Short mmCIF file of C-alpha atoms in Angstrom, two decimals:
data_model
loop_
_atom_site.label_atom_id
_atom_site.label_comp_id
_atom_site.label_asym_id
_atom_site.label_seq_id
_atom_site.Cartn_x
_atom_site.Cartn_y
_atom_site.Cartn_z
CA MET A 1 -20.67 -8.80 -23.04
CA SER A 2 -18.80 -10.58 -26.21
CA HIS A 3 -15.14 -10.88 -25.89
CA ALA A 4 -14.44 -9.16 -28.93
CA THR A 5 -16.01 -5.56 -28.11
CA LEU A 6 -13.96 -5.50 -24.58
CA ASP A 7 -11.02 -3.79 -23.84
CA PRO A 8 -7.81 -5.28 -25.95
CA VAL A 9 -5.26 -5.28 -23.13
CA ALA A 10 -7.42 -6.39 -20.61
CA PHE A 11 -8.79 -9.58 -22.63
CA PRO A 12 -6.39 -10.00 -25.24
CA THR A 13 -6.28 -13.42 -26.97
CA PHE A 14 -3.45 -14.91 -27.49
CA SER A 15 -1.45 -16.42 -30.47
CA ASP A 16 -1.13 -19.81 -31.94
CA GLU A 17 2.47 -19.52 -30.70
CA GLU A 18 1.36 -18.45 -27.58
CA MET A 19 -1.50 -21.30 -27.40
CA THR A 20 1.54 -23.65 -27.99
CA CYS A 21 3.46 -23.19 -25.08
CA ILE A 22 0.79 -22.97 -22.72
CA ALA A 23 -0.75 -26.25 -23.92
CA LYS A 24 3.48 -27.70 -23.23
CA MET A 25 2.88 -26.29 -19.50
CA GLY A 26 -1.72 -26.97 -18.52
CA ASP A 27 -3.40 -30.00 -18.67
CA LEU A 28 -5.74 -29.72 -20.60
CA LYS A 29 -9.65 -30.40 -18.96
CA ALA A 30 -13.43 -31.07 -20.36
CA TYR A 31 -16.42 -28.50 -18.64
CA SER A 32 -20.28 -29.19 -18.88
CA ASP A 33 -22.82 -26.53 -19.24
CA GLY A 34 -22.76 -24.24 -16.25
CA GLU A 35 -19.74 -26.13 -14.51
CA ALA A 36 -17.62 -23.46 -12.25
CA LEU A 37 -13.77 -23.55 -13.44
CA TYR A 38 -13.30 -21.09 -9.89
CA LYS A 39 -16.01 -19.67 -7.68
CA HIS A 40 -16.13 -16.48 -5.90
CA GLY A 41 -13.85 -16.57 -2.47
CA ASP A 42 -11.74 -19.76 -3.75
CA ARG A 43 -7.83 -19.35 -3.39
CA ASP A 44 -5.11 -20.45 -4.84
CA PHE A 45 -6.85 -20.68 -8.80
CA PRO A 46 -6.07 -21.87 -11.35
CA LEU A 47 -4.51 -19.59 -14.47
CA PHE A 48 -7.30 -21.54 -17.67
CA VAL A 49 -6.37 -20.61 -20.79
CA LEU A 50 -9.61 -21.43 -23.36
CA LYS A 51 -9.48 -24.04 -26.42
CA GLU A 52 -12.75 -24.50 -27.20
CA GLY A 53 -16.20 -23.10 -25.67
CA ASN A 54 -16.67 -20.50 -23.45
CA VAL A 55 -16.77 -19.77 -19.42
CA ALA A 56 -18.73 -16.74 -18.34
CA ILE A 57 -17.16 -13.86 -15.07
CA ILE A 58 -20.11 -13.20 -12.90
CA GLU A 59 -20.03 -11.50 -9.86
CA TYR A 60 -22.14 -11.25 -7.10
CA SER A 61 -21.49 -7.92 -5.01
CA THR A 62 -25.29 -6.44 -5.02
CA GLY A 63 -26.96 -10.26 -4.14
CA LYS A 64 -27.60 -10.59 -8.23
CA PRO A 65 -25.46 -12.38 -10.62
CA ARG A 66 -24.39 -10.18 -13.28
CA ASP A 67 -21.66 -11.17 -16.29
CA VAL A 68 -18.69 -9.08 -16.21
CA VAL A 69 -16.92 -10.84 -19.36
CA VAL A 70 -17.98 -13.84 -21.40
CA HIS A 71 -15.27 -15.41 -22.40
CA GLY A 72 -14.29 -17.56 -25.94
CA PRO A 73 -11.20 -19.36 -27.29
CA GLY A 74 -8.03 -18.06 -26.70
CA ALA A 75 -8.64 -15.77 -24.06
CA PHE A 76 -8.03 -16.51 -20.42
CA THR A 77 -9.75 -16.21 -16.82
CA GLY A 78 -7.60 -14.56 -13.63
CA ASP A 79 -6.87 -11.38 -12.09
CA VAL A 80 -5.22 -9.89 -9.40
CA SER A 81 -5.82 -11.97 -7.40
CA MET A 82 -3.75 -14.58 -8.80
CA LEU A 83 -0.38 -12.82 -7.68
CA THR A 84 -0.94 -11.67 -5.14
CA GLY A 85 -3.15 -14.85 -3.64
CA ARG A 86 -6.56 -13.27 -2.42
CA PRO A 87 -9.54 -15.32 -2.85
CA SER A 88 -11.34 -14.57 -6.21
CA VAL A 89 -14.00 -11.63 -5.89
CA ILE A 90 -16.01 -13.31 -8.99
CA SER A 91 -16.79 -16.80 -10.74
CA ALA A 92 -15.88 -18.48 -13.41
CA ILE A 93 -18.24 -20.75 -15.11
CA ALA A 94 -18.40 -22.65 -18.34
CA ARG A 95 -21.23 -20.80 -21.07
CA GLY A 96 -22.12 -24.45 -22.56
CA ASP A 97 -19.19 -27.30 -23.53
CA CYS A 98 -16.01 -26.77 -23.87
CA GLN A 99 -11.88 -27.26 -22.99
CA ALA A 100 -9.27 -25.14 -21.16
CA TYR A 101 -5.99 -25.64 -20.24
CA GLU A 102 -4.99 -25.22 -16.17
CA ILE A 103 -2.11 -24.01 -15.75
CA PRO A 104 -1.95 -24.69 -11.20
CA ALA A 105 -1.27 -21.87 -9.10
CA GLY A 106 1.56 -22.38 -8.07
CA GLU A 107 3.05 -22.63 -11.52
CA ILE A 108 1.66 -19.47 -12.62
CA ARG A 109 4.84 -17.38 -11.32
CA ARG A 110 7.51 -20.00 -13.23
CA LEU A 111 4.82 -19.59 -16.27
CA MET A 112 5.63 -15.25 -15.91
CA GLY A 113 9.13 -15.87 -15.00
CA GLU A 114 10.37 -18.04 -18.13
CA VAL A 115 7.85 -16.27 -20.68
CA PRO A 116 8.35 -12.69 -20.84
CA GLU A 117 6.32 -12.53 -23.42
CA LEU A 118 3.28 -13.65 -22.04
CA SER A 119 3.57 -12.24 -18.32
CA ASP A 120 3.53 -9.33 -19.70
CA LYS A 121 0.21 -9.39 -21.41
CA LEU A 122 -0.81 -11.45 -17.95
CA LEU A 123 0.02 -8.48 -15.82
CA GLU A 124 -1.05 -5.70 -18.02
CA ALA A 125 -4.05 -7.91 -18.63
CA PHE A 126 -4.79 -8.30 -14.62
CA GLN A 127 -4.79 -5.07 -13.76
CA MET A 128 -6.35 -3.32 -16.18
CA ARG A 129 -9.17 -5.92 -15.39
CA ARG A 130 -9.37 -4.84 -11.47
CA GLN A 131 -9.47 -1.12 -12.28
CA LEU A 132 -12.69 -2.04 -14.93
CA LEU A 133 -14.48 -3.96 -12.66
CA GLU A 134 -13.93 -1.31 -10.02
CA ALA A 135 -15.25 1.31 -12.22
CA SER A 136 -18.45 -0.86 -12.90
CA GLU A 137 -21.15 -1.70 -10.80
CA PHE A 138 -19.17 -3.88 -8.53
CA GLN A 139 -19.73 -2.98 -4.34
CA GLY A 140 -16.71 -5.48 -2.44
CA VAL A 141 -16.30 -5.35 0.70
CA ARG A 142 -18.88 -2.82 2.20
CA ILE A 143 -18.41 -0.65 5.23
CA ALA A 144 -20.73 1.16 6.69
CA GLY A 145 -19.91 4.04 9.63
CA SER A 146 -19.37 7.73 10.27
CA ALA A 147 -17.01 10.14 8.00
CA ASN A 148 -15.98 11.25 10.64
CA SER A 149 -14.56 7.38 13.36
CA LYS A 150 -11.24 7.51 13.07
CA GLU A 151 -11.23 3.72 13.41
CA THR A 152 -13.40 3.83 10.45
CA LEU A 153 -10.86 6.04 8.39
CA GLN A 154 -8.35 3.40 9.05
CA ILE A 155 -10.15 0.22 8.11
CA ARG A 156 -10.59 2.81 4.94
CA GLU A 157 -6.47 3.55 4.78
CA PHE A 158 -5.91 -0.50 5.33
CA PHE A 159 -7.95 -0.99 2.19
CA TYR A 160 -6.52 2.33 -0.02
CA LYS A 161 -3.14 1.01 0.41
CA ASN A 162 -3.62 -3.14 0.06
CA LYS A 163 -6.03 -2.13 -3.41
CA VAL A 164 -9.17 -3.85 -1.60
CA PRO A 165 -12.46 -3.24 -3.13
CA HIS A 166 -14.64 -1.34 -1.30
CA THR A 167 -17.95 1.22 -0.95
CA PHE A 168 -18.43 3.22 1.37
CA LEU A 169 -21.85 4.02 3.11
CA ASP A 170 -21.61 7.08 5.39
CA ILE A 171 -24.37 6.23 8.57
CA ASP A 172 -25.81 9.93 8.32
CA GLU A 173 -26.27 9.23 4.68
CA GLU A 174 -30.04 7.00 3.51
CA ALA A 175 -27.68 4.31 1.66
CA GLY A 176 -25.98 3.78 5.69
CA LYS A 177 -28.63 3.01 7.32
CA GLU A 178 -30.31 1.31 4.98
CA ALA A 179 -26.77 -0.76 5.21
CA LEU A 180 -27.33 -0.70 9.50
CA LYS A 181 -30.43 -2.50 9.11
CA GLU A 182 -29.42 -4.92 6.49
CA PHE A 183 -26.39 -5.68 8.85
CA GLY A 184 -28.21 -5.50 11.77
CA ALA A 185 -26.91 -3.28 14.16
CA THR A 186 -26.33 -0.02 15.74
CA PRO A 187 -24.71 3.71 14.98
CA GLU A 188 -22.60 2.55 18.52
CA GLU A 189 -21.57 -1.16 17.07
CA THR A 190 -20.09 0.66 14.09
CA PRO A 191 -17.62 0.31 11.77
CA VAL A 192 -19.13 -2.55 9.80
CA ILE A 193 -18.20 -4.08 7.58
CA ALA A 194 -19.49 -7.47 4.95
CA CYS A 195 -17.12 -9.37 3.70
CA THR A 196 -18.15 -12.27 1.11
CA GLU A 197 -20.85 -13.55 4.22
CA HIS A 198 -19.33 -12.17 6.70
CA ILE A 199 -20.45 -9.70 9.00
CA ALA A 200 -18.13 -8.10 11.17
CA LYS A 201 -18.95 -5.03 13.76
CA GLN A 202 -16.08 -3.18 14.96
CA PRO A 203 -12.89 -5.21 13.58
CA SER A 204 -9.87 -5.33 13.86
CA LEU A 205 -6.74 -4.46 11.02
CA GLY A 206 -6.09 -8.44 11.27
CA LYS A 207 -9.13 -10.08 11.97
CA ILE A 208 -10.40 -8.11 8.32
CA ALA A 209 -6.48 -9.32 7.04
CA ASP A 210 -8.11 -12.49 8.24
CA CYS A 211 -11.09 -11.75 5.97
CA LEU A 212 -9.73 -11.22 3.38
CA GLY A 213 -6.61 -12.98 3.02
CA ILE A 214 -4.15 -10.66 3.23
CA THR A 215 -2.28 -12.08 5.42
CA ARG A 216 -0.37 -14.70 5.21
CA THR A 217 1.12 -17.45 6.98
CA ILE A 218 4.50 -17.61 7.14
CA ASP A 219 6.74 -20.97 6.85
CA GLU A 220 9.28 -21.45 9.44
CA HIS A 221 12.19 -22.01 7.20
CA VAL A 222 14.99 -19.63 7.88
CA HIS A 223 14.87 -16.19 4.83
CA ASP A 224 17.78 -14.20 3.09
CA VAL A 225 16.17 -10.76 4.06
CA VAL A 226 13.22 -9.66 6.10
CA VAL A 227 12.25 -5.85 4.72
CA VAL A 228 9.83 -4.09 7.51
CA GLY A 229 8.36 -2.24 5.53
CA ALA A 230 6.89 -1.50 2.19
CA GLY A 231 7.30 2.05 1.06
CA PRO A 232 9.43 2.78 -2.20
CA ALA A 233 11.84 1.63 -0.08
CA GLY A 234 10.89 -1.36 0.93
CA LEU A 235 9.54 -2.36 -2.27
CA ALA A 236 12.60 -2.02 -3.86
CA ALA A 237 14.76 -3.64 -1.85
CA ALA A 238 12.01 -6.71 -3.04
CA VAL A 239 11.66 -6.68 -6.69
CA TYR A 240 15.49 -6.49 -6.40
CA GLY A 241 15.43 -9.03 -3.39
CA ALA A 242 13.24 -11.64 -5.17
CA SER A 243 14.26 -10.92 -8.93
CA GLU A 244 18.14 -11.45 -8.13
CA GLY A 245 17.37 -15.35 -6.67
CA LEU A 246 16.63 -14.23 -1.84
CA ASP A 247 14.04 -15.70 -0.07
CA THR A 248 12.44 -12.36 0.66
CA LEU A 249 9.65 -11.73 2.96
CA VAL A 250 8.53 -8.50 3.39
CA VAL A 251 6.39 -7.06 6.36
CA ASP A 252 3.93 -4.25 7.28
CA ARG A 253 2.01 -2.38 9.58
CA MET A 254 -0.86 -1.91 7.01
CA GLY A 255 -0.11 -2.47 3.44
CA PRO A 256 2.06 -0.95 0.33
CA GLY A 257 3.03 2.24 0.54
CA GLY A 258 4.17 4.17 3.66
CA GLN A 259 4.12 7.87 3.19
CA ALA A 260 3.92 7.94 -0.27
CA GLY A 261 0.72 5.84 -0.38
CA THR A 262 -0.74 8.41 1.22
CA SER A 263 0.50 10.96 -1.84
CA SER A 264 -3.16 11.62 -4.05
CA LYS A 265 -0.28 11.96 -7.48
CA ILE A 266 3.78 12.22 -7.27
CA GLU A 267 4.13 13.83 -10.53
CA ASN A 268 8.65 14.18 -10.34
CA TYR A 269 9.35 10.78 -10.09
CA MET A 270 11.13 9.91 -12.90
CA GLY A 271 9.27 7.12 -15.33
CA PHE A 272 6.18 8.29 -15.31
CA PRO A 273 5.72 12.43 -17.03
CA SER A 274 1.84 12.56 -16.28
CA GLY A 275 2.71 11.19 -12.75
CA LEU A 276 0.59 9.04 -10.74
CA PRO A 277 -1.08 8.33 -7.36
CA GLY A 278 1.12 7.38 -4.68
CA ALA A 279 -0.97 4.29 -3.80
CA GLU A 280 -0.96 3.41 -7.68
CA LEU A 281 3.32 3.81 -7.90
CA ALA A 282 3.01 0.79 -4.19
CA ASN A 283 1.14 -0.68 -6.52
CA ARG A 284 2.76 -1.09 -9.29
CA GLY A 285 5.76 -2.55 -7.45
CA PHE A 286 3.70 -4.69 -4.89
CA LEU A 287 2.36 -6.78 -8.14
CA GLN A 288 6.22 -6.05 -9.96
CA ALA A 289 8.18 -7.86 -6.57
CA LEU A 290 4.63 -10.47 -6.20
CA LYS A 291 6.03 -11.77 -10.19
CA PHE A 292 9.71 -12.51 -9.11
CA GLY A 293 8.31 -14.17 -6.12
CA ALA A 294 8.24 -11.77 -2.95
CA SER A 295 6.45 -13.17 -0.28
CA PHE A 296 4.02 -10.33 1.86
CA THR A 297 1.95 -10.26 4.93
CA ALA A 298 -0.22 -7.14 6.70
CA PRO A 299 -1.07 -5.91 9.34
CA VAL A 300 1.74 -7.11 11.01
CA ILE A 301 4.24 -5.04 13.22
CA VAL A 302 8.06 -5.88 14.03
CA ARG A 303 8.25 -5.39 17.92
CA SER A 304 11.98 -6.95 18.16
CA VAL A 305 14.82 -7.88 16.72
CA THR A 306 17.52 -10.49 17.83
CA GLN A 307 20.99 -12.40 16.85
CA GLY A 308 20.72 -15.80 17.64
CA GLU A 309 23.59 -17.84 18.32
CA ASP A 310 23.92 -19.18 14.21
CA GLY A 311 24.56 -15.39 13.49
CA ASN A 312 21.00 -15.35 11.96
CA TYR A 313 18.08 -12.88 12.71
CA ARG A 314 15.01 -13.30 14.31
CA VAL A 315 12.37 -11.88 13.73
CA ARG A 316 9.37 -11.25 16.89
CA LEU A 317 6.01 -10.00 15.12
CA CYS A 318 3.34 -8.75 17.08
CA THR A 319 1.47 -12.55 16.28
CA GLY A 320 4.07 -13.96 18.69
CA GLN A 321 6.44 -15.85 15.99
CA ASP A 322 9.08 -15.65 15.24
CA VAL A 323 10.85 -15.20 11.68
CA ASN A 324 14.41 -16.98 10.92
CA THR A 325 16.49 -14.85 8.69
CA ARG A 326 20.36 -14.49 7.80
CA THR A 327 19.66 -10.15 7.04
CA VAL A 328 17.16 -7.30 7.83
CA LEU A 329 16.51 -4.82 6.06
CA VAL A 330 15.58 -2.25 7.51
CA ALA A 331 12.76 -0.21 6.11
CA THR A 332 9.61 0.98 7.67
CA GLY A 333 10.13 5.19 7.30
CA ALA A 334 8.66 7.53 9.29
CA SER A 335 5.10 9.05 9.82
CA TYR A 336 4.31 13.65 10.12
CA ARG A 337 4.03 14.65 13.97
CA ARG A 338 1.27 16.21 15.84
CA LEU A 339 0.97 19.18 16.12
CA PRO A 340 2.08 19.88 19.89
CA ILE A 341 -1.71 22.04 19.83
CA GLU A 342 -4.78 21.01 22.61
CA ASN A 343 -7.77 18.73 20.50
CA CYS A 344 -4.98 17.15 17.90
CA ARG A 345 -4.64 13.53 18.90
CA ARG A 346 -9.18 13.69 20.06
CA LEU A 347 -9.45 14.97 16.54
CA GLU A 348 -7.23 13.38 14.20
CA GLY A 349 -9.80 10.83 11.45
CA ALA A 350 -12.69 13.45 12.15
CA GLY A 351 -10.54 16.22 11.09
CA VAL A 352 -7.07 15.92 11.76
CA TYR A 353 -5.10 14.07 8.87
CA TYR A 354 -2.11 12.93 8.29
CA SER A 355 -2.94 12.07 4.61
CA ALA A 356 -4.37 13.99 1.08
CA THR A 357 -6.41 11.24 -0.38
CA SER A 358 -10.11 10.01 -2.56
CA VAL A 359 -10.47 8.84 1.48
CA GLU A 360 -9.33 12.12 3.71
CA ALA A 361 -10.62 14.96 0.73
CA ARG A 362 -14.33 14.16 1.67
CA ALA A 363 -14.51 15.79 4.83
CA CYS A 364 -13.51 19.36 3.38
CA ARG A 365 -15.79 18.42 -0.12
CA ASN A 366 -17.14 22.52 -1.07
CA SER A 367 -15.48 23.38 2.50
CA THR A 368 -12.08 25.71 3.29
CA ALA A 369 -8.95 23.21 3.94
CA ILE A 370 -5.72 23.60 5.40
CA VAL A 371 -2.63 22.82 4.31
CA VAL A 372 -0.02 23.04 7.53
CA GLY A 373 3.95 21.83 6.20
CA GLY A 374 5.91 23.88 3.07
CA GLY A 375 7.12 19.68 1.31
CA ASN A 376 6.39 18.02 -1.82
CA SER A 377 4.10 16.14 0.02
CA ALA A 378 1.82 19.18 1.63
CA GLY A 379 2.36 20.60 -1.91
CA GLN A 380 0.63 18.10 -3.93
CA ALA A 381 -2.42 17.45 -1.35
CA ALA A 382 -2.91 21.34 -1.09
CA MET A 383 -2.81 20.48 -5.27
CA PHE A 384 -5.63 17.48 -5.22
CA LEU A 385 -7.64 19.07 -1.97
CA SER A 386 -7.88 22.24 -4.52
CA ARG A 387 -10.13 19.69 -7.02
CA THR A 388 -13.17 19.64 -4.57
CA ALA A 389 -12.44 22.11 -1.32
CA LYS A 390 -13.87 25.64 -1.86
CA GLU A 391 -10.50 27.26 -0.54
CA VAL A 392 -7.10 25.29 0.14
CA LYS A 393 -4.62 27.63 2.88
CA ILE A 394 -1.35 26.63 3.26
CA VAL A 395 -0.14 27.67 6.93
CA ILE A 396 3.89 27.80 6.72
CA ARG A 397 6.10 29.13 9.84
CA GLY A 398 8.94 31.19 7.39
CA ASP A 399 8.73 33.87 3.97
CA ASP A 400 9.29 31.18 1.57
CA LEU A 401 7.29 27.97 -0.42
CA GLY A 402 10.19 27.21 -1.96
CA LYS A 403 12.41 27.07 0.75
CA ASN A 404 11.34 23.36 0.44
CA MET A 405 9.07 22.43 -2.34
CA SER A 406 10.12 21.88 -5.77
CA HIS A 407 10.09 24.85 -8.18
CA TYR A 408 7.47 23.21 -10.44
CA LEU A 409 5.37 22.54 -7.46
CA CYS A 410 5.17 26.27 -6.19
CA HIS A 411 4.46 27.51 -9.96
CA ARG A 412 1.45 25.39 -9.71
CA ILE A 413 0.47 26.58 -6.34
CA LYS A 414 0.83 30.44 -7.24
CA GLN A 415 -1.59 30.03 -10.21
CA THR A 416 -3.58 27.89 -8.75
CA ALA A 417 -6.72 30.54 -7.88
CA ASN A 418 -8.42 29.16 -4.50
CA ILE A 419 -5.16 27.61 -3.06
CA GLU A 420 -3.11 30.87 -0.32
CA VAL A 421 0.00 30.26 1.19
CA MET A 422 -0.11 31.84 4.60
CA THR A 423 3.33 32.42 5.32
CA HIS A 424 4.90 33.15 9.21
CA THR A 425 1.25 31.48 10.16
CA GLU A 426 1.27 28.90 12.84
CA VAL A 427 -1.89 26.59 14.26
CA GLU A 428 -3.02 28.03 17.72
CA GLY A 429 -6.34 25.93 17.88
CA LEU A 430 -8.49 23.14 17.10
CA GLU A 431 -11.78 23.12 18.37
CA GLY A 432 -14.45 21.17 17.41
CA GLU A 433 -16.91 18.09 18.49
CA THR A 434 -17.43 15.10 17.66
CA HIS A 435 -15.73 16.71 14.40
CA LEU A 436 -12.93 19.55 13.54
CA ALA A 437 -15.07 22.93 13.17
CA GLU A 438 -12.98 25.76 13.79
CA VAL A 439 -8.85 26.49 13.53
CA THR A 440 -6.96 29.68 15.27
CA LEU A 441 -4.56 30.34 12.89
CA ARG A 442 -1.37 33.22 14.77
CA ASN A 443 0.55 35.14 12.29
CA ASN A 444 4.15 34.46 14.64
CA GLN A 445 5.56 38.01 13.54
CA THR A 446 2.71 40.39 14.61
CA ASP A 447 0.74 37.45 16.86
CA GLU A 448 -3.02 38.01 15.07
CA ARG A 449 -4.93 35.53 15.54
CA THR A 450 -7.44 34.52 12.63
CA HIS A 451 -10.44 32.26 14.24
CA LEU A 452 -11.86 29.81 10.71
CA GLY A 453 -14.58 27.95 10.06
CA CYS A 454 -12.54 24.65 8.53
CA ALA A 455 -13.84 20.93 8.21
CA ALA A 456 -10.17 20.12 7.85
CA VAL A 457 -6.55 20.18 8.89
CA PHE A 458 -3.50 18.06 7.03
CA ILE A 459 -0.59 17.85 8.92
CA PHE A 460 2.94 17.02 7.23
CA VAL A 461 5.72 18.45 8.87
CA GLY A 462 8.00 16.85 11.49
CA ALA A 463 9.08 13.34 10.51
CA LYS A 464 9.25 10.91 12.86
CA PRO A 465 11.16 7.70 12.86
CA HIS A 466 9.64 4.04 13.57
CA THR A 467 11.87 3.14 15.72
CA GLU A 468 10.84 2.27 18.54
CA TRP A 469 11.18 -1.61 17.92
CA LEU A 470 15.13 -2.08 17.50
CA GLY A 471 16.57 -2.71 20.36
CA GLU A 472 19.76 -1.32 21.58
CA GLY A 473 22.10 -2.89 19.20
CA VAL A 474 21.42 -0.61 16.28
CA ALA A 475 22.14 3.01 16.77
CA LEU A 476 19.98 6.51 16.09
CA ASP A 477 20.80 9.44 16.00
CA ASP A 478 19.87 12.47 18.47
CA HIS A 479 16.57 12.47 16.23
CA GLY A 480 15.71 8.71 16.05
CA PHE A 481 17.26 8.01 12.97
CA VAL A 482 19.03 5.37 12.38
CA ILE A 483 22.90 5.83 11.69
CA THR A 484 24.46 3.68 8.63
CA GLY A 485 27.80 2.99 6.52
CA PRO A 486 30.74 5.72 7.95
CA ASN A 487 29.20 6.70 10.58
CA ALA A 488 28.08 3.54 12.10
CA GLN A 489 31.32 2.90 11.72
CA SER A 490 32.15 5.18 14.12
CA HIS A 491 30.33 4.55 16.73
CA PRO A 492 31.65 2.49 20.19
CA LEU A 493 28.53 -0.18 18.77
CA TRP A 494 30.77 -1.17 15.84
CA ASP A 495 33.80 -3.80 17.07
CA LEU A 496 33.96 -5.09 13.92
CA GLU A 497 37.98 -4.73 11.83
CA ARG A 498 36.47 -4.53 7.90
CA SER A 499 33.88 -1.22 7.06
CA PRO A 500 30.10 -1.68 6.92
CA CYS A 501 28.11 -1.14 3.62
CA GLU A 502 27.14 2.31 2.97
CA LEU A 503 23.31 1.18 4.95
CA GLU A 504 24.44 -1.16 7.01
CA THR A 505 23.44 -0.46 10.67
CA THR A 506 26.25 -1.00 14.08
CA LEU A 507 24.28 -4.66 13.93
CA PRO A 508 26.27 -6.22 11.28
CA GLY A 509 23.33 -8.19 8.35
CA VAL A 510 20.93 -5.20 9.54
CA PHE A 511 20.44 -2.29 7.23
CA ALA A 512 18.26 0.47 6.79
CA ALA A 513 17.49 2.26 4.15
CA GLY A 514 15.06 5.32 3.09
CA ASP A 515 13.29 7.49 5.36
CA VAL A 516 14.12 6.19 8.13
CA ARG A 517 18.00 6.26 7.47
CA SER A 518 19.91 8.92 9.03
CA GLY A 519 21.40 12.28 6.09
CA THR A 520 18.70 10.73 3.10
CA THR A 521 16.99 12.92 1.09
CA LYS A 522 12.77 12.76 1.92
CA ARG A 523 12.45 11.76 -1.95
CA CYS A 524 10.90 9.12 -3.04
CA ALA A 525 13.08 8.06 -5.51
CA PHE A 526 16.06 8.64 -3.03
CA ALA A 527 14.46 5.83 -1.62
CA ALA A 528 13.88 3.28 -3.80
CA GLY A 529 17.13 4.09 -4.93
CA ASP A 530 18.20 3.04 -1.47
CA GLY A 531 16.09 -0.13 -1.43
CA ALA A 532 18.04 -0.93 -4.29
CA LEU A 533 21.33 -0.71 -3.08
CA ALA A 534 20.44 -2.63 0.34
CA ILE A 535 19.72 -5.85 -1.85
CA THR A 536 24.10 -5.81 -2.83
CA CYS A 537 24.65 -5.13 0.99
CA VAL A 538 22.07 -8.11 1.15
CA HIS A 539 24.88 -10.46 -1.41
CA GLN A 540 27.67 -9.09 0.39
CA HIS A 541 26.57 -10.53 3.67
CA LEU A 542 26.26 -13.26 2.63
CA SER A 543 28.24 -13.81 0.41
CA ARG A 544 31.00 -13.25 3.72
CA GLN A 545 28.43 -15.53 5.89
CA GLU A 546 29.10 -18.60 2.99
CA GLN A 547 32.80 -17.91 2.76
CA ALA A 548 33.30 -18.58 6.49
CA ALA A 549 31.16 -21.33 6.90
CA THR A 550 33.84 -23.20 3.88
CA VAL A 551 36.14 -22.25 6.65
#
């Protein structure tokens, strides 16, 4: 496809002035016809800017080579893999003899930091190119498994949060059965993924992350701040920390987004009047933090945090590695609680879900979906599911949907014909062998019971904070949320004469932000603000450390 006929945002060309700037930063190299500038699977590959000739971008996900675009003079190669450090999903091959400026991978972030005009053009192009690629015939990583499998759902969620291009092949359908034959696997060995040339049966998330290049090697040097959790609070902290020159590392058990990343659409976040999916908001924050130099790794679980004699902290990871850091930000958020009824745990991932994205929505297409909860997440889920489900029933224990839900969402729900709000109602039973088939609802005023055929229940109640990994030095409230600021100062564990920062825990130099913090408003924008404020607290702590070292 000719470069001139393509999307101008995804495939712009540099001006003469911009090319002059590129020439100062890159080395001009010549390539002969058919020579590869980089290949599918290469990591840390350079940015190439064409001076003369043409370069074809080719993908092989279907087993056959397919031209994505042919770059001409003034154009540049690359997509978001250049920022994330993951292996390339395409190849760049010279078409005829050509010359191109080569900028090493390690210099790309410096280029983006020093030349804002080029940075904007590169970032917008990288993101749009990936969107266009995913919308094309590109298959990416293939995953074969049952749509009702908890293990398959977990892998798909991991792909969704980490923006991994993939194709799901349901083994109950013909395409999935053919894939099993190709992979040499049985239904009992699923889920199976095909990652480049590798076939993995029932792989762990860690093994998948290694294959995809998502897991990064963590340096042994002392970081300024380790952010535990990559939801809105953690991502905001990463953006502000890295942009202000702090050595910032973010670790997460799944990938960017947190609870907000599972939201089908966030419409009340300032600056996005049309709304956007939580995963898209998270991805933008993720790329923004990478642009400024933050480091990420996932899936990683933090086991503990301990303070050494030097005053720094050691963050113990599930891999057994210790990460050294001067400060720690706890941004692990909270997740929705399991309903205290029989079969809820057993049917998780097989009809019982705690998020409503395109991955889970498949389960209730043209059937009934039940949404449990009266907060914004429940309302957003109901609106999203109403597009594909035959009917959606919102179940709340009280009598007022507007008590905990934004007015705009309540109004929209009332105007949607296939959404019914069931007040004074609770889920009493979940039935199904391999997949949810029936739900029993009980009216808590009349004790009347209703049995409904239902393929999917979405639960958005009772947030539970992820604080089980914190030691005794960090005080928690009666519900397990982290105590910070003035409340931390009045706690017996705080033994310093100074007052803590507003987000500081009872362990000096350890901060908490977002939904995991006691007394917060569980809103995406609030969490992001918390993350930004946390970096101010980090600066204050580092300044005190430096002053103490000079005394």
